[in-house]
Amino acid sequence: MSHVLYQFSGNHLGAIEWCEPRRGETLVADSWRVDDGQVVALEHHLDRFRTSVAATTQLGSAPVEAFLAAVLEKIQAVGSWFPRIEAVATPGGPTLRYRHRVAPELTSEAILASTSQDPRTHPLVKGPDLEALLRLRSNVAPLGATEAVILDAQGAIVEGAYSSVVVWTSGSDALTIVPRSTPRLPGITEQVVLDIARREGVRVEERTLFPQDLDNATVWILSALHGIRQATAWVDGPTLSRSQSLRDAWQEKWRDEGQGINQLPR
């Protein structure tokens, strides 16, 4: 994915060489999709970043707010973008950086594979574990999978490497999510989908989910990059039901949550 890396210094974003050997450990990161100026739940992404930066670094709120304002000025209202904001460890202390990235094409489907490996060291903070989670996804790619699903020690679903997992179990009209007590990233796309469910009068359940219990279930993979993807297969796992029309209808509802990036408060 072609992109430009900027570093924030003195209230200014300056382009830097992004492949330098000492690029710094990622402390916090967040990203969202922008299509022709429309973005879903941007304020939630920014709030998650603010909260995590405040909890894990010594950066004050003033430079963070100035950084976020500068980032929003960089995002064009034409085209598809997948901007990433991050705080990284450098010899001079935590530093704010912005990756201006072109968004890949939207995909509507995913193939899943389970993994009992859990490399996460900070399950509630997006950023520190991203590279390790990418390796999980790479490890299942030879199986034909496009997303790795982390299972806990009991074999229960935790989350996808880069996604949240929600399920419509066979014979139920409730949308089932992994219990919030499970150590996992507070997914913003998941929250948007849950908000839609409540407005639509759809019952939401929290329940421990095991892959072997999901035969004939409809499984959705949620992320800010693609919105809702239909899981079409689970490698060496359950036989899944496919309801593309249901996914497409809810994807449209997710898109309808978008706001113009230039209309958001700065």
PDB file of C-alpha atoms in Angstrom:
ATOM      1  CA  MET A   1       0.000   0.000   0.000  1.00  0.00           C
ATOM      2  CA  SER A   2       1.643   3.229  -1.139  1.00  0.00           C
ATOM      3  CA  HIS A   3       1.748   5.898   1.508  1.00  0.00           C
ATOM      4  CA  VAL A   4       3.574   8.916   2.867  1.00  0.00           C
ATOM      5  CA  LEU A   5       4.769   9.076   6.468  1.00  0.00           C
ATOM      6  CA  TYR A   6       4.614  12.377   8.339  1.00  0.00           C
ATOM      7  CA  GLN A   7       6.059  13.264  11.730  1.00  0.00           C
ATOM      8  CA  PHE A   8       4.507  15.913  13.945  1.00  0.00           C
ATOM      9  CA  SER A   9       6.857  18.508  15.371  1.00  0.00           C
ATOM     10  CA  GLY A  10       6.296  22.125  16.310  1.00  0.00           C
ATOM     11  CA  ASN A  11       2.625  21.989  15.259  1.00  0.00           C
ATOM     12  CA  HIS A  12       3.663  20.848  11.795  1.00  0.00           C
ATOM     13  CA  LEU A  13       3.456  17.567   9.907  1.00  0.00           C
ATOM     14  CA  GLY A  14       6.652  17.014   7.936  1.00  0.00           C
ATOM     15  CA  ALA A  15       7.222  14.111   5.548  1.00  0.00           C
ATOM     16  CA  ILE A  16       9.968  11.703   6.632  1.00  0.00           C
ATOM     17  CA  GLU A  17      11.560   8.546   5.254  1.00  0.00           C
ATOM     18  CA  TRP A  18       9.270   5.763   6.480  1.00  0.00           C
ATOM     19  CA  CYS A  19      11.597   2.791   6.044  1.00  0.00           C
ATOM     20  CA  GLU A  20      14.370   4.009   8.338  1.00  0.00           C
ATOM     21  CA  PRO A  21      15.835   1.128  10.444  1.00  0.00           C
ATOM     22  CA  ARG A  22      15.026   2.778  13.780  1.00  0.00           C
ATOM     23  CA  ARG A  23      11.430   3.660  13.094  1.00  0.00           C
ATOM     24  CA  GLY A  24      10.346   3.169  16.709  1.00  0.00           C
ATOM     25  CA  GLU A  25       8.001   0.822  18.496  1.00  0.00           C
ATOM     26  CA  THR A  26       4.330   1.569  17.909  1.00  0.00           C
ATOM     27  CA  LEU A  27       2.720   2.543  21.207  1.00  0.00           C
ATOM     28  CA  VAL A  28      -0.754   3.480  19.943  1.00  0.00           C
ATOM     29  CA  ALA A  29      -2.318   3.478  16.494  1.00  0.00           C
ATOM     30  CA  ASP A  30      -5.702   3.958  14.902  1.00  0.00           C
ATOM     31  CA  SER A  31      -7.090   4.047  11.380  1.00  0.00           C
ATOM     32  CA  TRP A  32     -10.330   4.521   9.481  1.00  0.00           C
ATOM     33  CA  ARG A  33     -11.599   4.465   5.922  1.00  0.00           C
ATOM     34  CA  VAL A  34     -12.460   7.608   3.948  1.00  0.00           C
ATOM     35  CA  ASP A  35     -14.359   7.315   0.666  1.00  0.00           C
ATOM     36  CA  ASP A  36     -14.887  10.582  -1.200  1.00  0.00           C
ATOM     37  CA  GLY A  37     -14.832  12.526   2.037  1.00  0.00           C
ATOM     38  CA  GLN A  38     -17.207  10.215   3.928  1.00  0.00           C
ATOM     39  CA  VAL A  39     -16.032   8.462   7.090  1.00  0.00           C
ATOM     40  CA  VAL A  40     -17.859   6.287   9.632  1.00  0.00           C
ATOM     41  CA  ALA A  41     -17.420   6.938  13.363  1.00  0.00           C
ATOM     42  CA  LEU A  42     -14.349   9.146  13.030  1.00  0.00           C
ATOM     43  CA  GLU A  43     -14.883  10.792  16.400  1.00  0.00           C
ATOM     44  CA  HIS A  44     -14.888   7.364  18.046  1.00  0.00           C
ATOM     45  CA  HIS A  45     -11.573   6.509  16.396  1.00  0.00           C
ATOM     46  CA  LEU A  46     -10.083   9.814  17.528  1.00  0.00           C
ATOM     47  CA  ASP A  47     -11.406   9.322  21.065  1.00  0.00           C
ATOM     48  CA  ARG A  48      -9.949   5.817  21.255  1.00  0.00           C
ATOM     49  CA  PHE A  49      -6.597   7.223  20.159  1.00  0.00           C
ATOM     50  CA  ARG A  50      -6.749  10.082  22.680  1.00  0.00           C
ATOM     51  CA  THR A  51      -7.661   7.727  25.514  1.00  0.00           C
ATOM     52  CA  SER A  52      -4.921   5.228  24.703  1.00  0.00           C
ATOM     53  CA  VAL A  53      -2.253   7.909  24.268  1.00  0.00           C
ATOM     54  CA  ALA A  54      -3.198   9.457  27.609  1.00  0.00           C
ATOM     55  CA  ALA A  55      -3.073   6.053  29.322  1.00  0.00           C
ATOM     56  CA  THR A  56       0.199   4.803  27.842  1.00  0.00           C
ATOM     57  CA  THR A  57       2.395   7.865  27.167  1.00  0.00           C
ATOM     58  CA  GLN A  58       3.389  11.191  28.733  1.00  0.00           C
ATOM     59  CA  LEU A  59       2.099  13.196  25.775  1.00  0.00           C
ATOM     60  CA  GLY A  60      -0.195  16.028  26.802  1.00  0.00           C
ATOM     61  CA  SER A  61      -3.618  16.682  25.346  1.00  0.00           C
ATOM     62  CA  ALA A  62      -2.616  19.961  23.655  1.00  0.00           C
ATOM     63  CA  PRO A  63      -0.042  18.453  21.246  1.00  0.00           C
ATOM     64  CA  VAL A  64      -2.335  15.506  20.567  1.00  0.00           C
ATOM     65  CA  GLU A  65      -5.212  17.806  19.627  1.00  0.00           C
ATOM     66  CA  ALA A  66      -2.944  19.920  17.427  1.00  0.00           C
ATOM     67  CA  PHE A  67      -1.686  16.742  15.766  1.00  0.00           C
ATOM     68  CA  LEU A  68      -5.200  15.451  15.068  1.00  0.00           C
ATOM     69  CA  ALA A  69      -6.256  18.789  13.584  1.00  0.00           C
ATOM     70  CA  ALA A  70      -3.211  18.742  11.285  1.00  0.00           C
ATOM     71  CA  VAL A  71      -4.002  15.178  10.207  1.00  0.00           C
ATOM     72  CA  LEU A  72      -7.579  16.024   9.276  1.00  0.00           C
ATOM     73  CA  GLU A  73      -6.300  18.868   7.124  1.00  0.00           C
ATOM     74  CA  LYS A  74      -4.195  16.359   5.145  1.00  0.00           C
ATOM     75  CA  ILE A  75      -7.051  14.056   4.173  1.00  0.00           C
ATOM     76  CA  GLN A  76      -8.471  14.779   0.741  1.00  0.00           C
ATOM     77  CA  ALA A  77     -12.220  14.746   0.154  1.00  0.00           C
ATOM     78  CA  VAL A  78     -11.803  12.914  -3.171  1.00  0.00           C
ATOM     79  CA  GLY A  79     -10.656   9.310  -3.495  1.00  0.00           C
ATOM     80  CA  SER A  80     -10.373   6.417  -1.054  1.00  0.00           C
ATOM     81  CA  TRP A  81      -7.964   6.689   1.866  1.00  0.00           C
ATOM     82  CA  PHE A  82      -6.976   4.624   4.883  1.00  0.00           C
ATOM     83  CA  PRO A  83      -5.183   7.109   7.151  1.00  0.00           C
ATOM     84  CA  ARG A  84      -3.308   5.825  10.197  1.00  0.00           C
ATOM     85  CA  ILE A  85      -2.366   7.898  13.226  1.00  0.00           C
ATOM     86  CA  GLU A  86       0.202   6.632  15.691  1.00  0.00           C
ATOM     87  CA  ALA A  87       2.358   7.381  18.684  1.00  0.00           C
ATOM     88  CA  VAL A  88       5.760   5.731  18.446  1.00  0.00           C
ATOM     89  CA  ALA A  89       8.674   5.365  20.839  1.00  0.00           C
ATOM     90  CA  THR A  90      11.766   7.319  19.763  1.00  0.00           C
ATOM     91  CA  PRO A  91      15.005   8.219  21.582  1.00  0.00           C
ATOM     92  CA  GLY A  92      13.518  11.641  22.324  1.00  0.00           C
ATOM     93  CA  GLY A  93      10.314  10.205  23.760  1.00  0.00           C
ATOM     94  CA  PRO A  94       6.878   9.396  22.301  1.00  0.00           C
ATOM     95  CA  THR A  95       6.413  10.950  18.868  1.00  0.00           C
ATOM     96  CA  LEU A  96       3.228  11.439  16.852  1.00  0.00           C
ATOM     97  CA  ARG A  97       3.181  10.247  13.260  1.00  0.00           C
ATOM     98  CA  TYR A  98       0.653  10.047  10.459  1.00  0.00           C
ATOM     99  CA  ARG A  99       0.589   7.594   7.562  1.00  0.00           C
ATOM    100  CA  HIS A 100      -1.269   8.970   4.562  1.00  0.00           C
ATOM    101  CA  ARG A 101      -2.330   5.787   2.775  1.00  0.00           C
ATOM    102  CA  VAL A 102      -4.429   4.925  -0.246  1.00  0.00           C
ATOM    103  CA  ALA A 103      -7.213   2.530   0.760  1.00  0.00           C
ATOM    104  CA  PRO A 104      -7.309  -0.925  -0.792  1.00  0.00           C
ATOM    105  CA  GLU A 105     -10.428  -2.044  -2.603  1.00  0.00           C
ATOM    106  CA  LEU A 106     -13.371  -2.929  -0.383  1.00  0.00           C
ATOM    107  CA  THR A 107     -13.974  -6.656   0.012  1.00  0.00           C
ATOM    108  CA  SER A 108     -17.253  -8.215   1.115  1.00  0.00           C
ATOM    109  CA  GLU A 109     -16.086 -11.720   2.044  1.00  0.00           C
ATOM    110  CA  ALA A 110     -13.512 -13.391   4.260  1.00  0.00           C
ATOM    111  CA  ILE A 111     -12.211 -16.928   4.779  1.00  0.00           C
ATOM    112  CA  LEU A 112     -11.341 -17.745   8.382  1.00  0.00           C
ATOM    113  CA  ALA A 113      -8.844 -19.995  10.115  1.00  0.00           C
ATOM    114  CA  SER A 114      -8.494 -20.530  13.852  1.00  0.00           C
ATOM    115  CA  THR A 115      -5.258 -20.002  15.733  1.00  0.00           C
ATOM    116  CA  SER A 116      -4.451 -20.828  19.339  1.00  0.00           C
ATOM    117  CA  GLN A 117      -1.472 -18.464  19.168  1.00  0.00           C
ATOM    118  CA  ASP A 118      -2.119 -15.214  20.989  1.00  0.00           C
ATOM    119  CA  PRO A 119       0.800 -12.790  20.640  1.00  0.00           C
ATOM    120  CA  ARG A 120      -1.079  -9.831  22.116  1.00  0.00           C
ATOM    121  CA  THR A 121       0.677  -8.011  24.939  1.00  0.00           C
ATOM    122  CA  HIS A 122      -1.793  -5.097  25.125  1.00  0.00           C
ATOM    123  CA  PRO A 123      -5.195  -6.536  24.122  1.00  0.00           C
ATOM    124  CA  LEU A 124      -7.100  -3.347  24.985  1.00  0.00           C
ATOM    125  CA  VAL A 125      -4.807  -0.952  23.093  1.00  0.00           C
ATOM    126  CA  LYS A 126      -4.538  -0.805  19.314  1.00  0.00           C
ATOM    127  CA  GLY A 127      -0.954  -0.391  18.175  1.00  0.00           C
ATOM    128  CA  PRO A 128       1.674  -2.382  20.093  1.00  0.00           C
ATOM    129  CA  ASP A 129       0.533  -5.756  18.731  1.00  0.00           C
ATOM    130  CA  LEU A 130      -0.235  -4.864  15.112  1.00  0.00           C
ATOM    131  CA  GLU A 131       2.905  -6.419  13.629  1.00  0.00           C
ATOM    132  CA  ALA A 132       2.491  -9.638  15.618  1.00  0.00           C
ATOM    133  CA  LEU A 133      -1.155  -9.842  14.572  1.00  0.00           C
ATOM    134  CA  LEU A 134      -0.200  -9.330  10.936  1.00  0.00           C
ATOM    135  CA  ARG A 135       2.094 -12.352  11.269  1.00  0.00           C
ATOM    136  CA  LEU A 136      -0.871 -14.395  12.503  1.00  0.00           C
ATOM    137  CA  ARG A 137      -2.776 -13.471   9.367  1.00  0.00           C
ATOM    138  CA  SER A 138       0.258 -14.301   7.226  1.00  0.00           C
ATOM    139  CA  ASN A 139       0.572 -17.687   8.951  1.00  0.00           C
ATOM    140  CA  VAL A 140      -2.956 -18.739   7.927  1.00  0.00           C
ATOM    141  CA  ALA A 141      -2.714 -17.373   4.385  1.00  0.00           C
ATOM    142  CA  PRO A 142      -1.202 -20.622   2.991  1.00  0.00           C
ATOM    143  CA  LEU A 143      -4.413 -22.342   4.157  1.00  0.00           C
ATOM    144  CA  GLY A 144      -6.420 -20.038   1.918  1.00  0.00           C
ATOM    145  CA  ALA A 145      -7.610 -17.903   4.820  1.00  0.00           C
ATOM    146  CA  THR A 146      -7.786 -14.113   4.768  1.00  0.00           C
ATOM    147  CA  GLU A 147      -8.287 -13.644   8.513  1.00  0.00           C
ATOM    148  CA  ALA A 148      -6.976 -15.449  11.595  1.00  0.00           C
ATOM    149  CA  VAL A 149      -9.385 -15.900  14.505  1.00  0.00           C
ATOM    150  CA  ILE A 150      -7.709 -16.018  17.914  1.00  0.00           C
ATOM    151  CA  LEU A 151      -9.013 -18.697  20.292  1.00  0.00           C
ATOM    152  CA  ASP A 152      -8.390 -18.618  24.029  1.00  0.00           C
ATOM    153  CA  ALA A 153      -7.032 -21.493  26.132  1.00  0.00           C
ATOM    154  CA  GLN A 154     -10.507 -23.048  26.274  1.00  0.00           C
ATOM    155  CA  GLY A 155     -10.951 -22.799  22.509  1.00  0.00           C
ATOM    156  CA  ALA A 156     -13.418 -19.896  22.626  1.00  0.00           C
ATOM    157  CA  ILE A 157     -13.394 -17.094  20.045  1.00  0.00           C
ATOM    158  CA  VAL A 158     -11.654 -13.895  21.161  1.00  0.00           C
ATOM    159  CA  GLU A 159     -11.332 -11.744  18.017  1.00  0.00           C
ATOM    160  CA  GLY A 160      -9.848 -11.656  14.564  1.00  0.00           C
ATOM    161  CA  ALA A 161      -6.262 -10.549  14.028  1.00  0.00           C
ATOM    162  CA  TYR A 162      -7.503  -7.256  12.590  1.00  0.00           C
ATOM    163  CA  SER A 163     -11.235  -7.534  13.231  1.00  0.00           C
ATOM    164  CA  SER A 164     -14.137  -8.219  15.549  1.00  0.00           C
ATOM    165  CA  VAL A 165     -16.284 -11.347  15.145  1.00  0.00           C
ATOM    166  CA  VAL A 166     -20.083 -11.287  15.476  1.00  0.00           C
ATOM    167  CA  VAL A 167     -22.466 -14.142  14.782  1.00  0.00           C
ATOM    168  CA  TRP A 168     -26.059 -14.886  13.842  1.00  0.00           C
ATOM    169  CA  THR A 169     -26.379 -18.419  15.240  1.00  0.00           C
ATOM    170  CA  SER A 170     -28.566 -20.937  13.438  1.00  0.00           C
ATOM    171  CA  GLY A 171     -32.232 -20.565  14.368  1.00  0.00           C
ATOM    172  CA  SER A 172     -31.729 -17.335  16.338  1.00  0.00           C
ATOM    173  CA  ASP A 173     -32.763 -13.808  15.443  1.00  0.00           C
ATOM    174  CA  ALA A 174     -30.270 -12.318  17.923  1.00  0.00           C
ATOM    175  CA  LEU A 175     -26.909 -10.863  17.005  1.00  0.00           C
ATOM    176  CA  THR A 176     -24.323 -12.530  19.234  1.00  0.00           C
ATOM    177  CA  ILE A 177     -21.046 -10.913  20.269  1.00  0.00           C
ATOM    178  CA  VAL A 178     -18.027 -12.146  22.205  1.00  0.00           C
ATOM    179  CA  PRO A 179     -18.485 -11.148  25.884  1.00  0.00           C
ATOM    180  CA  ARG A 180     -17.085  -7.702  26.612  1.00  0.00           C
ATOM    181  CA  SER A 181     -15.317  -9.210  29.632  1.00  0.00           C
ATOM    182  CA  THR A 182     -13.062 -11.072  27.185  1.00  0.00           C
ATOM    183  CA  PRO A 183      -9.763  -9.185  26.838  1.00  0.00           C
ATOM    184  CA  ARG A 184     -10.096  -7.802  23.320  1.00  0.00           C
ATOM    185  CA  LEU A 185      -9.915  -4.520  21.473  1.00  0.00           C
ATOM    186  CA  PRO A 186     -13.027  -2.336  21.879  1.00  0.00           C
ATOM    187  CA  GLY A 187     -13.999  -2.508  18.201  1.00  0.00           C
ATOM    188  CA  ILE A 188     -15.494   0.673  16.826  1.00  0.00           C
ATOM    189  CA  THR A 189     -17.128  -0.991  13.819  1.00  0.00           C
ATOM    190  CA  GLU A 190     -18.641  -3.525  16.206  1.00  0.00           C
ATOM    191  CA  GLN A 191     -20.080  -0.687  18.275  1.00  0.00           C
ATOM    192  CA  VAL A 192     -21.547   0.955  15.177  1.00  0.00           C
ATOM    193  CA  VAL A 193     -23.192  -2.354  14.197  1.00  0.00           C
ATOM    194  CA  LEU A 194     -24.571  -2.787  17.726  1.00  0.00           C
ATOM    195  CA  ASP A 195     -25.995   0.742  17.639  1.00  0.00           C
ATOM    196  CA  ILE A 196     -27.709  -0.101  14.356  1.00  0.00           C
ATOM    197  CA  ALA A 197     -29.062  -3.333  15.846  1.00  0.00           C
ATOM    198  CA  ARG A 198     -30.610  -1.524  18.779  1.00  0.00           C
ATOM    199  CA  ARG A 199     -32.229   1.073  16.517  1.00  0.00           C
ATOM    200  CA  GLU A 200     -33.603  -1.735  14.351  1.00  0.00           C
ATOM    201  CA  GLY A 201     -34.973  -3.588  17.380  1.00  0.00           C
ATOM    202  CA  VAL A 202     -32.568  -6.499  16.921  1.00  0.00           C
ATOM    203  CA  ARG A 203     -31.730  -8.346  20.127  1.00  0.00           C
ATOM    204  CA  VAL A 204     -28.020  -8.436  21.033  1.00  0.00           C
ATOM    205  CA  GLU A 205     -26.551 -11.237  23.151  1.00  0.00           C
ATOM    206  CA  GLU A 206     -23.128 -11.653  24.723  1.00  0.00           C
ATOM    207  CA  ARG A 207     -22.113 -15.297  24.731  1.00  0.00           C
ATOM    208  CA  THR A 208     -18.971 -17.370  24.724  1.00  0.00           C
ATOM    209  CA  LEU A 209     -18.643 -18.720  21.199  1.00  0.00           C
ATOM    210  CA  PHE A 210     -16.789 -21.856  20.105  1.00  0.00           C
ATOM    211  CA  PRO A 211     -16.135 -22.533  16.414  1.00  0.00           C
ATOM    212  CA  GLN A 212     -17.432 -26.095  16.684  1.00  0.00           C
ATOM    213  CA  ASP A 213     -20.833 -24.763  17.749  1.00  0.00           C
ATOM    214  CA  LEU A 214     -21.259 -22.513  14.726  1.00  0.00           C
ATOM    215  CA  ASP A 215     -22.439 -24.945  12.049  1.00  0.00           C
ATOM    216  CA  ASN A 216     -24.980 -23.153   9.838  1.00  0.00           C
ATOM    217  CA  ALA A 217     -24.303 -19.841  11.603  1.00  0.00           C
ATOM    218  CA  THR A 218     -23.815 -16.574   9.725  1.00  0.00           C
ATOM    219  CA  VAL A 219     -20.483 -15.073  10.794  1.00  0.00           C
ATOM    220  CA  TRP A 220     -19.498 -11.458  10.162  1.00  0.00           C
ATOM    221  CA  ILE A 221     -15.997 -10.016  10.325  1.00  0.00           C
ATOM    222  CA  LEU A 222     -16.016  -6.323  11.238  1.00  0.00           C
ATOM    223  CA  SER A 223     -13.334  -3.707  10.636  1.00  0.00           C
ATOM    224  CA  ALA A 224     -13.023  -0.017   9.873  1.00  0.00           C
ATOM    225  CA  LEU A 225     -11.344  -0.846   6.555  1.00  0.00           C
ATOM    226  CA  HIS A 226     -14.096  -3.016   5.058  1.00  0.00           C
ATOM    227  CA  GLY A 227     -17.081  -2.533   7.342  1.00  0.00           C
ATOM    228  CA  ILE A 228     -18.914  -5.871   7.371  1.00  0.00           C
ATOM    229  CA  ARG A 229     -17.493  -8.911   5.616  1.00  0.00           C
ATOM    230  CA  GLN A 230     -19.367 -12.184   5.251  1.00  0.00           C
ATOM    231  CA  ALA A 231     -17.324 -15.194   6.370  1.00  0.00           C
ATOM    232  CA  THR A 232     -17.815 -17.695   3.559  1.00  0.00           C
ATOM    233  CA  ALA A 233     -15.721 -20.545   4.966  1.00  0.00           C
ATOM    234  CA  TRP A 234     -13.807 -21.584   8.085  1.00  0.00           C
ATOM    235  CA  VAL A 235     -10.739 -23.724   7.388  1.00  0.00           C
ATOM    236  CA  ASP A 236     -11.056 -27.020   9.314  1.00  0.00           C
ATOM    237  CA  GLY A 237     -13.977 -25.435  11.140  1.00  0.00           C
ATOM    238  CA  PRO A 238     -17.765 -25.168  11.000  1.00  0.00           C
ATOM    239  CA  THR A 239     -19.818 -25.100   7.829  1.00  0.00           C
ATOM    240  CA  LEU A 240     -21.128 -21.563   7.663  1.00  0.00           C
ATOM    241  CA  SER A 241     -24.389 -20.202   6.357  1.00  0.00           C
ATOM    242  CA  ARG A 242     -24.192 -17.407   3.805  1.00  0.00           C
ATOM    243  CA  SER A 243     -26.733 -14.597   3.741  1.00  0.00           C
ATOM    244  CA  GLN A 244     -25.187 -12.090   1.382  1.00  0.00           C
ATOM    245  CA  SER A 245     -28.389 -10.070   1.157  1.00  0.00           C
ATOM    246  CA  LEU A 246     -28.390  -9.601   4.954  1.00  0.00           C
ATOM    247  CA  ARG A 247     -24.746  -8.567   4.908  1.00  0.00           C
ATOM    248  CA  ASP A 248     -25.318  -6.164   2.010  1.00  0.00           C
ATOM    249  CA  ALA A 249     -28.289  -4.537   3.764  1.00  0.00           C
ATOM    250  CA  TRP A 250     -26.314  -3.996   6.968  1.00  0.00           C
ATOM    251  CA  GLN A 251     -23.263  -2.811   5.064  1.00  0.00           C
ATOM    252  CA  GLU A 252     -25.458  -0.121   3.549  1.00  0.00           C
ATOM    253  CA  LYS A 253     -26.653   0.834   7.026  1.00  0.00           C
ATOM    254  CA  TRP A 254     -23.015   1.031   8.132  1.00  0.00           C
ATOM    255  CA  ARG A 255     -22.190   3.280   5.169  1.00  0.00           C
ATOM    256  CA  ASP A 256     -25.166   5.490   6.015  1.00  0.00           C
ATOM    257  CA  GLU A 257     -23.487   6.252   9.348  1.00  0.00           C
ATOM    258  CA  GLY A 258     -20.790   8.152   7.440  1.00  0.00           C
ATOM    259  CA  GLN A 259     -20.259  11.891   7.781  1.00  0.00           C
ATOM    260  CA  GLY A 260     -18.414  14.322   5.613  1.00  0.00           C
ATOM    261  CA  ILE A 261     -14.906  14.664   7.010  1.00  0.00           C
ATOM    262  CA  ASN A 262     -15.030  18.423   6.408  1.00  0.00           C
ATOM    263  CA  GLN A 263     -18.259  18.660   8.431  1.00  0.00           C
ATOM    264  CA  LEU A 264     -16.713  17.248  11.601  1.00  0.00           C
ATOM    265  CA  PRO A 265     -15.647  19.584  14.417  1.00  0.00           C
ATOM    266  CA  ARG A 266     -11.970  20.528  14.314  1.00  0.00           C
TER     267      ARG A 266
END
